[in-house]
Amino acid sequence: MQTHDIRRRFLDHFVRAGHTEVPSASLILADPNLLFVNAGMVQFKPYFLGQEEPPYPRATSVQKCVRTGDIDEVGITTRHNTFFQMAGNFSFGDYFKEQAIGFAWELITKSQEQGGYGFDPERIWVTAYESDPEAAELWQRIAGMPAERIQFRDGKDNYWDMGVPGPGGPCSEIYYDRGPAYGREGGPVADEDRYIEIWNLVFMQDIRGDQSPKQGHPPIGTLPKKNIDTGMGVERIAMLLQGVENVYETDLLRPIIAEAEQLTGRSYGADAGDDVRFRVIADHARSSAMLISDGVNPGNDGRGYVLRRLLRRIVRSARLLGAEKPVMAELITVVSQLMAPSYPELGTDFRRIETVAVGEETAFLKTLSTGSTLFDTAVTEVKAKGSSTIPGSEAFTLHDTYGFPIDLTLEMAAEAGLSVDEAGFRSLMAEQRQRAKDDAAARKHAHADLSVYKELIDRGATEFTGFAELTSEATVLALLADGVRIPVASEGQQVEVILDRSPLYAESGGQIADRGSITATGLRLRVDDVQKIAKKLWVHKGTVEQGAVTEGDVVLAQADPAWRRGATQGHSGTHMVHAALRQVLGPNAVQAGSLNKPGYLRFDFNWQGQLSEQQRADIEAVSNDGVGADFPVNTFVTDLTEAKRMGALALFGENYGSEVRVVEIGGPFSMELCGGTHVQHSSQIGPITLLGEASVGSGVRRVEAFVGLDSYRYLAKERALLAGVASSLKVPSDEVPARVEQLVERLKVAEKELERNRTAAVLASAATFAERAERVGSVLLVAAAAPAGIGGGDLRTLATDIKGRLGSEPGVVVLLGNADGKVPFVVAVNKPAQELGVKAGDLVASFGPGIAGRGGGKPEMAQGSGSDPSGIEAGLAAVRGRVGELAG
């Protein structure tokens, strides 16, 4: 049975049982506790917590998941995957243990002809939480499960939570016995390789605190309703139904390995070490494609760093398998073909996904080249010291600063006859990981932190009136200061105000919050910020400027009209720029983030490479054409499926509800899902002036622009600046570019002439240095301080010229400069001197410590730099001594 069929059967089974089929959420959700969605229940968490009312009593989904804690284990074992699919059924207070067990048992054991999976009931085992005898009794009654195939386990195995404060509960896990060939008798408690877990039924009823019940700590509360959350591993079911040994041999992973075999010339199954690399390639290629599809781009932190690491592990593994050419395009193509039947976006968005992955591969191949050069330098230094071990700090620097994988460092060190201080490297890596964990822990916000708002959330959502009006009468539902409810706030006090209705926009969707006021007789409260809690409660943050405000007061809430006008210009301008980008660059210019505020917009989009001057001009022109067309701006609410059918653009990573708001500007010109405030006609945006374009990460570019009066003020300032330049050059404004170009050319000519004169002066001193060569043994040695101010490039030219003037006798040139407190140096050794055993790199070791310098190179030429000019004379003396030792 193919994996796509396994998914479909699961969903159909639960739809027939009255569940609403819900599409997989993006791998990226706005959850402060999660880097990626790692379980099927994540998108439903607000329903379990009672923060939002579920639109259906029961649901089913197959959720895309990524777990990153075991990246280093991927490939080493056949059980770990970074990306996997979790099929689940969910009840939001509708049914509990009995029906959940019945649904699962029916699907697992029903024949394949009847739409089930057809597992032999006699090979099914289950586990239950040690203090949940009810679950065991239900398994016996519903499934006829004999008591000897039901095992009780503690919280470590049979209590489920997300690893952070939030919902959880005891669980019952379903296992399949693969038979004696896979391990010993005794059920899951004896051997989880033979008895493999396929489904986990979580009886979600608790709220866990900072400490998990998995470690024996009691829950801190009870959920408003008893719920069901289950997770069935699609890949594991596929492994069993397809009769293969592990998930890497199933229909959605084995073809990726086959492609890797073609690209590398190696065979899977022939060598254990190679097999690890093949599995890394298969897992990471699929995970990377799914992450890029959901809007992640390679970067140096957070989600971007995880993706970068996955992609670089693919490149590294392919190289270790013998691949000499890039491999990413072929691998991503295979992944797309395999996964598109269940995830069509991998096909429709293939070019962008491929571009991002190939771009990172290209960059990393350059990194490998740079790292190899630095590795060679480290090897030279280690050998010069008479050591055979590369320090762990050097390996860590190569890995952490230059992205050079430790596996390659180990392999290349062995080829050079050296070892690596792996213990030192691992220690530094552990320190770095701990710092990252401490930082992540400091930034996490537990769901329990929202407890002060829970009563207010339960009352219902704040009614947002700001689409229709800027001033609304409202009732003060609550006041908070420093996270605590207070009955009254007085003059000068900073306070959070929750109203039953509000015209002030709460920050979201890239649009910053409105500024405004809350007033009543004798009261004026300045509102500086508005934030959403649980996506439904408006929290107005501000300062009481006059009088006092009391819970229960009837007040007037007003958004600042000027602020709102500028904000709508910025947000509508963002939509215009997005539309223009797609017209000029094509559909692969996909939004990756935005910020808009009065008079200003910032827009990030997926794109490889800098935009040309013409492209920037075209984007600005198309945007302003749309402004000049005075397009009507229409907004309407529809269901998500219909909005996508109409062509409305959605933001990657955003978790949309079943109903969405569509903002349409000029019909086909721009149509996006958006909850922000907008102008009524595009002409109200005013002129759009692009300020610039730059990279903000691998594969992500950013444009910034002014709109409205801010655009006019910017252009006026630029015009004044141009007029000043024209006046200084004494030419009309339209001739300034040509005049500046003439001056630049003249400057270039002058600089070239200066460079020629300076080079001639440097070379003129070569004869003098050569004449002063001293004989040390059988070697002519020039060891001298170079003229002040000479940098590394000139120093190399001078040393090469001096070496040539020493003739056919063994000759060595060592020049140490002094430029701006730095000590650049060059060592040049001719062929006769090399034959005597004098090597440039060896000489660096003799004077390098004295000038706090390091460097390296080849036997005939080495160079580098130091930072202590006071050691120059001592360094030159050390060179003379070392040459004397080597040359007799």
Short mmCIF file of C-alpha atoms in Angstrom, two decimals, residues 26-28 35-36 66 68 82-83 284-297 303 306-308 310 346 352-353 652:
data_model
loop_
_atom_site.label_atom_id
_atom_site.label_comp_id
_atom_site.label_asym_id
_atom_site.label_seq_id
_atom_site.Cartn_x
_atom_site.Cartn_y
_atom_site.Cartn_z
CA SER A 26 2.21 25.21 7.83
CA LEU A 27 5.35 23.95 9.52
CA ILE A 28 5.73 27.51 10.82
CA LEU A 35 10.55 26.44 16.17
CA PHE A 36 8.48 24.17 13.91
CA VAL A 66 9.58 18.57 11.81
CA THR A 68 15.10 18.90 15.10
CA THR A 82 13.43 15.21 10.84
CA PHE A 83 10.31 15.43 8.66
CA HIS A 284 17.26 16.00 4.75
CA ALA A 285 16.35 16.50 1.09
CA ARG A 286 12.69 15.86 1.88
CA SER A 287 12.75 17.96 5.05
CA SER A 288 14.47 20.85 3.27
CA ALA A 289 11.97 20.89 0.42
CA MET A 290 9.05 20.93 2.86
CA LEU A 291 10.58 23.75 4.93
CA ILE A 292 11.39 25.90 1.90
CA SER A 293 7.87 25.29 0.59
CA ASP A 294 6.49 26.75 3.84
CA GLY A 295 8.62 29.87 3.54
CA VAL A 296 11.81 29.07 5.46
CA ASN A 297 15.05 30.36 3.95
CA ARG A 303 14.53 28.24 11.54
CA VAL A 306 18.12 24.54 10.88
CA LEU A 307 17.41 24.60 7.14
CA ARG A 308 20.97 25.68 6.37
CA LEU A 310 20.08 20.29 6.73
CA LEU A 346 5.73 21.30 -4.09
CA ARG A 352 11.40 28.76 -6.03
CA ILE A 353 12.14 25.73 -3.84
CA PHE A 652 3.74 31.49 4.24
#
